[in-house]
PDB file of C-alpha atoms in Angstrom:
ATOM      1  CA  GLU A   1     -49.654  -7.769-102.912  1.00 71.00           C
ATOM      2  CA  ASP A   2     -50.768  -4.147-102.750  1.00 75.00           C
ATOM      3  CA  GLN A   3     -48.171  -1.790-101.317  1.00 88.00           C
ATOM      4  CA  VAL A   4     -48.115   1.855-100.332  1.00 94.00           C
ATOM      5  CA  THR A   5     -44.760   3.449 -99.524  1.00 96.00           C
ATOM      6  CA  GLN A   6     -44.274   6.986 -98.302  1.00 97.00           C
ATOM      7  CA  SER A   7     -41.017   8.922 -98.366  1.00 97.00           C
ATOM      8  CA  PRO A   8     -39.258  10.444 -96.658  1.00 97.00           C
ATOM      9  CA  GLU A   9     -40.204   9.084 -93.224  1.00 96.00           C
ATOM     10  CA  ALA A  10     -39.417  12.454 -91.698  1.00 97.00           C
ATOM     11  CA  LEU A  11     -38.808  15.895 -93.132  1.00 98.00           C
ATOM     12  CA  ARG A  12     -37.648  19.070 -91.461  1.00 98.00           C
ATOM     13  CA  LEU A  13     -38.204  22.357 -93.292  1.00 97.00           C
ATOM     14  CA  GLN A  14     -37.653  25.968 -92.480  1.00 97.00           C
ATOM     15  CA  GLU A  15     -40.667  28.226 -92.698  1.00 97.00           C
ATOM     16  CA  GLY A  16     -41.119  29.225 -96.357  1.00 97.00           C
ATOM     17  CA  GLU A  17     -38.990  26.345 -97.712  1.00 97.00           C
ATOM     18  CA  SER A  18     -41.155  24.484-100.238  1.00 97.00           C
ATOM     19  CA  SER A  19     -40.890  20.704-100.679  1.00 98.00           C
ATOM     20  CA  SER A  20     -42.751  17.556-101.722  1.00 98.00           C
ATOM     21  CA  LEU A  21     -43.820  14.363-100.016  1.00 98.00           C
ATOM     22  CA  ASN A  22     -44.019  11.166-102.028  1.00 98.00           C
ATOM     23  CA  CYS A  23     -46.458   8.266-101.973  1.00 98.00           C
ATOM     24  CA  SER A  24     -45.683   5.399-104.326  1.00 97.00           C
ATOM     25  CA  TYR A  25     -48.121   2.551-104.764  1.00 95.00           C
ATOM     26  CA  THR A  26     -48.436  -0.807-106.462  1.00 91.00           C
ATOM     27  CA  VAL A  27     -52.034  -1.944-106.631  1.00 84.00           C
ATOM     28  CA  SER A  28     -54.202  -3.819-109.046  1.00 81.00           C
ATOM     29  CA  GLY A  29     -56.764  -1.280-110.180  1.00 85.00           C
ATOM     30  CA  LEU A  30     -56.655   2.023-108.320  1.00 88.00           C
ATOM     31  CA  ARG A  31     -60.055   3.297-107.253  1.00 89.00           C
ATOM     32  CA  GLY A  32     -58.823   6.295-105.326  1.00 92.00           C
ATOM     33  CA  LEU A  33     -55.844   7.766-103.500  1.00 95.00           C
ATOM     34  CA  PHE A  34     -56.463   9.700-100.295  1.00 96.00           C
ATOM     35  CA  TRP A  35     -54.287  12.162 -98.377  1.00 98.00           C
ATOM     36  CA  TYR A  36     -54.813  12.794 -94.667  1.00 98.00           C
ATOM     37  CA  ARG A  37     -53.135  15.017 -92.104  1.00 98.00           C
ATOM     38  CA  GLN A  38     -52.689  13.725 -88.547  1.00 97.00           C
ATOM     39  CA  ASP A  39     -51.701  15.819 -85.552  1.00 96.00           C
ATOM     40  CA  PRO A  40     -50.128  14.056 -82.529  1.00 93.00           C
ATOM     41  CA  GLY A  41     -52.680  12.152 -80.463  1.00 91.00           C
ATOM     42  CA  LYS A  42     -55.539  12.905 -82.859  1.00 93.00           C
ATOM     43  CA  GLY A  43     -57.386  11.142 -85.649  1.00 95.00           C
ATOM     44  CA  PRO A  44     -56.493  11.663 -89.324  1.00 97.00           C
ATOM     45  CA  GLU A  45     -58.086  14.676 -90.989  1.00 96.00           C
ATOM     46  CA  PHE A  46     -59.107  14.307 -94.637  1.00 96.00           C
ATOM     47  CA  LEU A  47     -57.308  16.506 -97.166  1.00 97.00           C
ATOM     48  CA  PHE A  48     -57.751  15.234-100.742  1.00 95.00           C
ATOM     49  CA  THR A  49     -58.956  12.392-102.926  1.00 95.00           C
ATOM     50  CA  LEU A  50     -57.455  11.725-106.362  1.00 96.00           C
ATOM     51  CA  TYR A  51     -59.019   9.237-108.757  1.00 93.00           C
ATOM     52  CA  SER A  52     -57.056   9.226-112.010  1.00 92.00           C
ATOM     53  CA  ALA A  53     -53.576   9.949-113.336  1.00 94.00           C
ATOM     54  CA  GLY A  54     -53.077  13.607-114.155  1.00 96.00           C
ATOM     55  CA  GLU A  55     -55.529  14.824-111.559  1.00 96.00           C
ATOM     56  CA  GLU A  56     -54.480  17.664-109.226  1.00 97.00           C
ATOM     57  CA  LYS A  57     -56.151  19.215-106.188  1.00 97.00           C
ATOM     58  CA  GLU A  58     -55.188  22.231-104.105  1.00 97.00           C
ATOM     59  CA  LYS A  59     -55.984  23.550-100.666  1.00 94.00           C
ATOM     60  CA  GLU A  60     -54.180  26.589 -99.282  1.00 95.00           C
ATOM     61  CA  ARG A  61     -50.439  25.748 -99.323  1.00 96.00           C
ATOM     62  CA  LEU A  62     -50.993  22.106-100.298  1.00 97.00           C
ATOM     63  CA  LYS A  63     -51.259  20.614-103.765  1.00 98.00           C
ATOM     64  CA  ALA A  64     -51.706  16.916-104.483  1.00 98.00           C
ATOM     65  CA  THR A  65     -50.904  15.293-107.823  1.00 98.00           C
ATOM     66  CA  LEU A  66     -51.300  11.757-109.123  1.00 97.00           C
ATOM     67  CA  THR A  67     -49.508   9.611-111.715  1.00 95.00           C
ATOM     68  CA  LYS A  68     -49.966   5.914-112.483  1.00 92.00           C
ATOM     69  CA  LYS A  69     -47.354   4.944-109.922  1.00 93.00           C
ATOM     70  CA  GLU A  70     -47.185   7.701-107.329  1.00 96.00           C
ATOM     71  CA  SER A  71     -48.694  10.772-105.771  1.00 98.00           C
ATOM     72  CA  PHE A  72     -46.975  13.906-104.542  1.00 98.00           C
ATOM     73  CA  LEU A  73     -48.086  16.306-101.857  1.00 98.00           C
ATOM     74  CA  HIS A  74     -46.423  19.627-102.613  1.00 98.00           C
ATOM     75  CA  ILE A  75     -46.148  22.102 -99.764  1.00 97.00           C
ATOM     76  CA  THR A  76     -45.521  25.681-100.845  1.00 97.00           C
ATOM     77  CA  ALA A  77     -44.038  28.165 -98.390  1.00 97.00           C
ATOM     78  CA  PRO A  78     -44.930  26.062 -95.346  1.00 97.00           C
ATOM     79  CA  LYS A  79     -45.701  27.543 -91.944  1.00 97.00           C
ATOM     80  CA  PRO A  80     -45.072  25.993 -88.513  1.00 97.00           C
ATOM     81  CA  GLU A  81     -48.778  25.097 -88.279  1.00 97.00           C
ATOM     82  CA  ASP A  82     -48.289  22.723 -91.231  1.00 97.00           C
ATOM     83  CA  SER A  83     -46.226  20.480 -88.940  1.00 98.00           C
ATOM     84  CA  ALA A  84     -47.993  17.113 -88.743  1.00 98.00           C
ATOM     85  CA  THR A  85     -47.820  13.570 -90.066  1.00 97.00           C
ATOM     86  CA  TYR A  86     -49.178  13.225 -93.601  1.00 98.00           C
ATOM     87  CA  LEU A  87     -50.742   9.901 -94.492  1.00 98.00           C
ATOM     88  CA  CYS A  88     -51.420   8.475 -97.920  1.00 97.00           C
ATOM     89  CA  ALA A  89     -53.967   5.693 -98.471  1.00 95.00           C
ATOM     90  CA  VAL A  90     -55.153   3.824-101.543  1.00 93.00           C
ATOM     91  CA  GLN A  91     -58.329   1.991-102.337  1.00 89.00           C
ATOM     92  CA  ALA A  92     -57.923  -0.717-104.965  1.00 84.00           C
ATOM     93  CA  ASP A  93     -60.023  -3.270-106.804  1.00 79.00           C
ATOM     94  CA  SER A  94     -58.335  -5.966-104.748  1.00 70.00           C
ATOM     95  CA  ASN A  95     -59.502  -4.440-101.453  1.00 64.00           C
ATOM     96  CA  SER A  96     -62.382  -6.179 -99.788  1.00 63.00           C
ATOM     97  CA  GLY A  97     -65.287  -3.803 -99.887  1.00 61.00           C
ATOM     98  CA  TYR A  98     -64.193  -0.347 -98.909  1.00 76.00           C
ATOM     99  CA  ALA A  99     -60.897  -0.955 -97.148  1.00 81.00           C
ATOM    100  CA  LEU A 100     -57.986   1.463 -97.456  1.00 89.00           C
ATOM    101  CA  ASN A 101     -54.304   0.523 -97.499  1.00 91.00           C
ATOM    102  CA  PHE A 102     -52.318   3.149 -95.622  1.00 94.00           C
ATOM    103  CA  GLY A 103     -48.679   4.107 -95.940  1.00 95.00           C
ATOM    104  CA  LYS A 104     -46.699   4.665 -92.746  1.00 95.00           C
ATOM    105  CA  GLY A 105     -46.723   8.424 -93.130  1.00 96.00           C
ATOM    106  CA  THR A 106     -44.274  11.306 -93.428  1.00 97.00           C
ATOM    107  CA  SER A 107     -43.651  13.307 -90.285  1.00 97.00           C
ATOM    108  CA  LEU A 108     -43.202  16.964 -91.239  1.00 98.00           C
ATOM    109  CA  LEU A 109     -41.673  19.550 -88.943  1.00 98.00           C
ATOM    110  CA  VAL A 110     -41.641  23.191 -90.036  1.00 98.00           C
ATOM    111  CA  THR A 111     -39.438  25.456 -87.942  1.00 97.00           C
ATOM    112  CA  PRO A 112     -39.775  29.264 -87.708  1.00 96.00           C
TER     113      PRO A 112
ATOM    114  CA  ASP B   1     -69.531  18.701 -91.168  1.00 70.00           C
ATOM    115  CA  VAL B   2     -69.026  15.014 -90.579  1.00 68.00           C
ATOM    116  CA  LYS B   3     -68.655  14.164 -86.947  1.00 91.00           C
ATOM    117  CA  VAL B   4     -67.311  10.872 -85.642  1.00 96.00           C
ATOM    118  CA  THR B   5     -67.023  10.570 -81.881  1.00 96.00           C
ATOM    119  CA  GLN B   6     -65.371   7.918 -79.760  1.00 96.00           C
ATOM    120  CA  SER B   7     -66.411   7.177 -76.198  1.00 91.00           C
ATOM    121  CA  SER B   8     -63.019   7.657 -74.550  1.00 92.00           C
ATOM    122  CA  ARG B   9     -59.789   9.485 -75.443  1.00 94.00           C
ATOM    123  CA  TYR B  10     -57.725   7.462 -72.982  1.00 96.00           C
ATOM    124  CA  LEU B  11     -58.413   4.074 -71.426  1.00 97.00           C
ATOM    125  CA  VAL B  12     -56.366   1.890 -69.068  1.00 97.00           C
ATOM    126  CA  LYS B  13     -57.392  -1.739 -68.577  1.00 97.00           C
ATOM    127  CA  ARG B  14     -55.919  -4.872 -67.026  1.00 97.00           C
ATOM    128  CA  THR B  15     -54.986  -8.053 -68.856  1.00 98.00           C
ATOM    129  CA  GLY B  16     -57.990 -10.349 -69.234  1.00 97.00           C
ATOM    130  CA  GLU B  17     -60.623  -7.631 -68.919  1.00 97.00           C
ATOM    131  CA  LYS B  18     -63.381  -7.295 -71.485  1.00 97.00           C
ATOM    132  CA  VAL B  19     -63.103  -3.899 -73.170  1.00 97.00           C
ATOM    133  CA  PHE B  20     -65.712  -1.991 -75.158  1.00 97.00           C
ATOM    134  CA  LEU B  21     -64.802   0.863 -77.471  1.00 98.00           C
ATOM    135  CA  GLU B  22     -67.750   2.849 -78.815  1.00 97.00           C
ATOM    136  CA  CYS B  23     -67.990   4.935 -81.959  1.00 97.00           C
ATOM    137  CA  VAL B  24     -70.872   7.137 -83.088  1.00 97.00           C
ATOM    138  CA  GLN B  25     -71.278   9.037 -86.361  1.00 97.00           C
ATOM    139  CA  ASP B  26     -73.882  11.661 -87.134  1.00 95.00           C
ATOM    140  CA  MET B  27     -73.859  11.642 -90.955  1.00 93.00           C
ATOM    141  CA  ASP B  28     -76.102   8.658 -91.616  1.00 93.00           C
ATOM    142  CA  HIS B  29     -73.125   6.818 -93.159  1.00 94.00           C
ATOM    143  CA  GLU B  30     -73.574   3.210 -94.214  1.00 93.00           C
ATOM    144  CA  ASN B  31     -69.962   2.142 -93.672  1.00 93.00           C
ATOM    145  CA  MET B  32     -68.025   2.149 -90.423  1.00 95.00           C
ATOM    146  CA  PHE B  33     -64.490   0.963 -89.699  1.00 95.00           C
ATOM    147  CA  TRP B  34     -62.153   0.161 -86.838  1.00 97.00           C
ATOM    148  CA  TYR B  35     -58.393   0.577 -87.264  1.00 97.00           C
ATOM    149  CA  ARG B  36     -55.475   0.352 -84.897  1.00 97.00           C
ATOM    150  CA  GLN B  37     -52.377   2.497 -85.293  1.00 97.00           C
ATOM    151  CA  ASP B  38     -48.951   1.505 -83.987  1.00 95.00           C
ATOM    152  CA  PRO B  39     -45.573   3.200 -84.457  1.00 90.00           C
ATOM    153  CA  GLY B  40     -43.763   1.801 -87.477  1.00 87.00           C
ATOM    154  CA  LEU B  41     -46.791  -0.203 -88.606  1.00 90.00           C
ATOM    155  CA  GLY B  42     -49.211   2.500 -89.691  1.00 89.00           C
ATOM    156  CA  LEU B  43     -52.986   2.067 -89.697  1.00 94.00           C
ATOM    157  CA  ARG B  44     -54.298  -1.471 -89.942  1.00 94.00           C
ATOM    158  CA  LEU B  45     -57.925  -2.425 -90.481  1.00 94.00           C
ATOM    159  CA  ILE B  46     -59.479  -4.607 -87.787  1.00 96.00           C
ATOM    160  CA  TYR B  47     -63.135  -4.856 -88.885  1.00 95.00           C
ATOM    161  CA  PHE B  48     -65.623  -2.926 -90.929  1.00 93.00           C
ATOM    162  CA  SER B  49     -69.384  -2.863 -91.320  1.00 94.00           C
ATOM    163  CA  TYR B  50     -71.349  -1.897 -94.405  1.00 90.00           C
ATOM    164  CA  ASP B  51     -74.791  -2.121 -92.864  1.00 90.00           C
ATOM    165  CA  VAL B  52     -76.543  -2.697 -89.568  1.00 91.00           C
ATOM    166  CA  LYS B  53     -75.726  -6.168 -88.216  1.00 87.00           C
ATOM    167  CA  MET B  54     -73.290  -6.752 -91.109  1.00 90.00           C
ATOM    168  CA  LYS B  55     -69.549  -7.021 -90.571  1.00 92.00           C
ATOM    169  CA  GLU B  56     -66.423  -8.122 -92.363  1.00 92.00           C
ATOM    170  CA  LYS B  57     -62.977  -8.970 -91.062  1.00 93.00           C
ATOM    171  CA  GLY B  58     -60.107  -6.704 -91.916  1.00 91.00           C
ATOM    172  CA  ASP B  59     -56.418  -7.526 -91.868  1.00 90.00           C
ATOM    173  CA  ILE B  60     -56.012  -8.154 -88.121  1.00 94.00           C
ATOM    174  CA  PRO B  61     -59.323  -9.355 -86.589  1.00 96.00           C
ATOM    175  CA  GLU B  62     -57.825 -11.856 -84.126  1.00 96.00           C
ATOM    176  CA  GLY B  63     -58.704 -11.052 -80.529  1.00 96.00           C
ATOM    177  CA  TYR B  64     -61.439  -8.586 -81.513  1.00 97.00           C
ATOM    178  CA  SER B  65     -65.138  -8.664 -82.253  1.00 97.00           C
ATOM    179  CA  VAL B  66     -67.580  -5.943 -83.311  1.00 97.00           C
ATOM    180  CA  SER B  67     -71.222  -5.056 -82.963  1.00 96.00           C
ATOM    181  CA  ARG B  68     -73.451  -2.807 -85.033  1.00 96.00           C
ATOM    182  CA  GLU B  69     -77.004  -2.782 -83.755  1.00 94.00           C
ATOM    183  CA  LYS B  70     -77.822   0.734 -84.956  1.00 95.00           C
ATOM    184  CA  LYS B  71     -76.665   2.523 -88.069  1.00 95.00           C
ATOM    185  CA  GLU B  72     -74.887   5.313 -86.214  1.00 96.00           C
ATOM    186  CA  ARG B  73     -73.021   3.173 -83.690  1.00 97.00           C
ATOM    187  CA  PHE B  74     -70.179   0.690 -84.146  1.00 97.00           C
ATOM    188  CA  SER B  75     -68.559  -1.020 -81.182  1.00 97.00           C
ATOM    189  CA  LEU B  76     -65.205  -2.759 -80.957  1.00 98.00           C
ATOM    190  CA  ILE B  77     -64.903  -5.451 -78.298  1.00 98.00           C
ATOM    191  CA  LEU B  78     -61.738  -6.927 -76.875  1.00 97.00           C
ATOM    192  CA  GLU B  79     -62.989 -10.169 -75.341  1.00 94.00           C
ATOM    193  CA  SER B  80     -59.938 -10.658 -73.119  1.00 97.00           C
ATOM    194  CA  ALA B  81     -57.521  -7.766 -73.332  1.00 97.00           C
ATOM    195  CA  SER B  82     -53.820  -8.518 -73.711  1.00 97.00           C
ATOM    196  CA  THR B  83     -50.776  -6.273 -73.498  1.00 97.00           C
ATOM    197  CA  ASN B  84     -50.174  -6.550 -77.241  1.00 97.00           C
ATOM    198  CA  GLN B  85     -53.504  -4.800 -77.770  1.00 98.00           C
ATOM    199  CA  THR B  86     -52.103  -1.607 -76.298  1.00 98.00           C
ATOM    200  CA  SER B  87     -52.537   0.809 -79.183  1.00 97.00           C
ATOM    201  CA  MET B  88     -54.325   3.818 -80.637  1.00 97.00           C
ATOM    202  CA  TYR B  89     -57.766   2.777 -81.905  1.00 98.00           C
ATOM    203  CA  LEU B  90     -59.382   4.824 -84.639  1.00 98.00           C
ATOM    204  CA  CYS B  91     -62.963   4.654 -85.847  1.00 97.00           C
ATOM    205  CA  ALA B  92     -64.012   5.930 -89.281  1.00 96.00           C
ATOM    206  CA  SER B  93     -67.203   6.195 -91.301  1.00 95.00           C
ATOM    207  CA  SER B  94     -68.054   6.729 -94.969  1.00 93.00           C
ATOM    208  CA  GLY B  95     -71.002   6.827 -97.315  1.00 90.00           C
ATOM    209  CA  ALA B  96     -72.225   3.901 -99.362  1.00 85.00           C
ATOM    210  CA  GLY B  97     -70.167   4.664-102.485  1.00 81.00           C
ATOM    211  CA  VAL B  98     -67.053   2.581-102.949  1.00 74.00           C
ATOM    212  CA  ARG B  99     -64.945   5.721-103.425  1.00 79.00           C
ATOM    213  CA  ASP B 100     -66.505   7.698-100.593  1.00 88.00           C
ATOM    214  CA  THR B 101     -64.103   9.367 -98.177  1.00 91.00           C
ATOM    215  CA  GLN B 102     -63.534   7.815 -94.770  1.00 93.00           C
ATOM    216  CA  TYR B 103     -63.803  10.342 -91.930  1.00 95.00           C
ATOM    217  CA  PHE B 104     -62.043   9.551 -88.681  1.00 97.00           C
ATOM    218  CA  GLY B 105     -62.821  10.056 -85.034  1.00 97.00           C
ATOM    219  CA  PRO B 106     -60.315  11.471 -82.507  1.00 96.00           C
ATOM    220  CA  GLY B 107     -59.040   8.059 -81.455  1.00 96.00           C
ATOM    221  CA  THR B 108     -58.863   6.110 -78.195  1.00 97.00           C
ATOM    222  CA  ARG B 109     -55.453   5.488 -76.678  1.00 97.00           C
ATOM    223  CA  LEU B 110     -55.812   2.098 -74.942  1.00 97.00           C
ATOM    224  CA  THR B 111     -53.210   0.825 -72.499  1.00 98.00           C
ATOM    225  CA  VAL B 112     -53.461  -2.764 -71.267  1.00 98.00           C
ATOM    226  CA  LEU B 113     -51.411  -3.466 -68.150  1.00 97.00           C
TER     227      LEU B 113
END
């Protein structure tokens, strides 16, 4: 059965303290791995898509990387406005049609 | 920019009522999705549609039905609302490609009393 596990569940950082969020997956045939940001009470906002091992994408203070078993979301010198829940989702050959399997998310709090 | 809108941000209904949640997208996307999100359980797919009048069940379709009469609009129907359907409901849309990104609406927080 396909599984997506995110760790840690929650992370508290001081402003400027860099760290990484992890998304490990076991799927049969990865089509794509997606990262989203979700603010409280709002819908997920798309950040990145990664398709193959070794791929990296960057946006401002965020950098996403992908291996054959996991993806990391690196946050460099975070600011309080980076506080949110970060969701990882995978699309696999075993998914019916276009479905995504989501992890449960990492709740990030960045304090001044 | 992709825009997905949902008819209500907050909704309170009584047990047994029929509930309609509406979703509209303005990007001419072929695919549309309904998820529910619950603490500790993450996002779970209820139904999706890959074309007008076409639908497929997701992981948790029981107690729900959907309707897609026009390409831009996808409705989720709770035939007889129950308290265990209290949740955050999220609509998403994507293009026709299998790897196309899903873009989400703002969500509807539904409470069933």
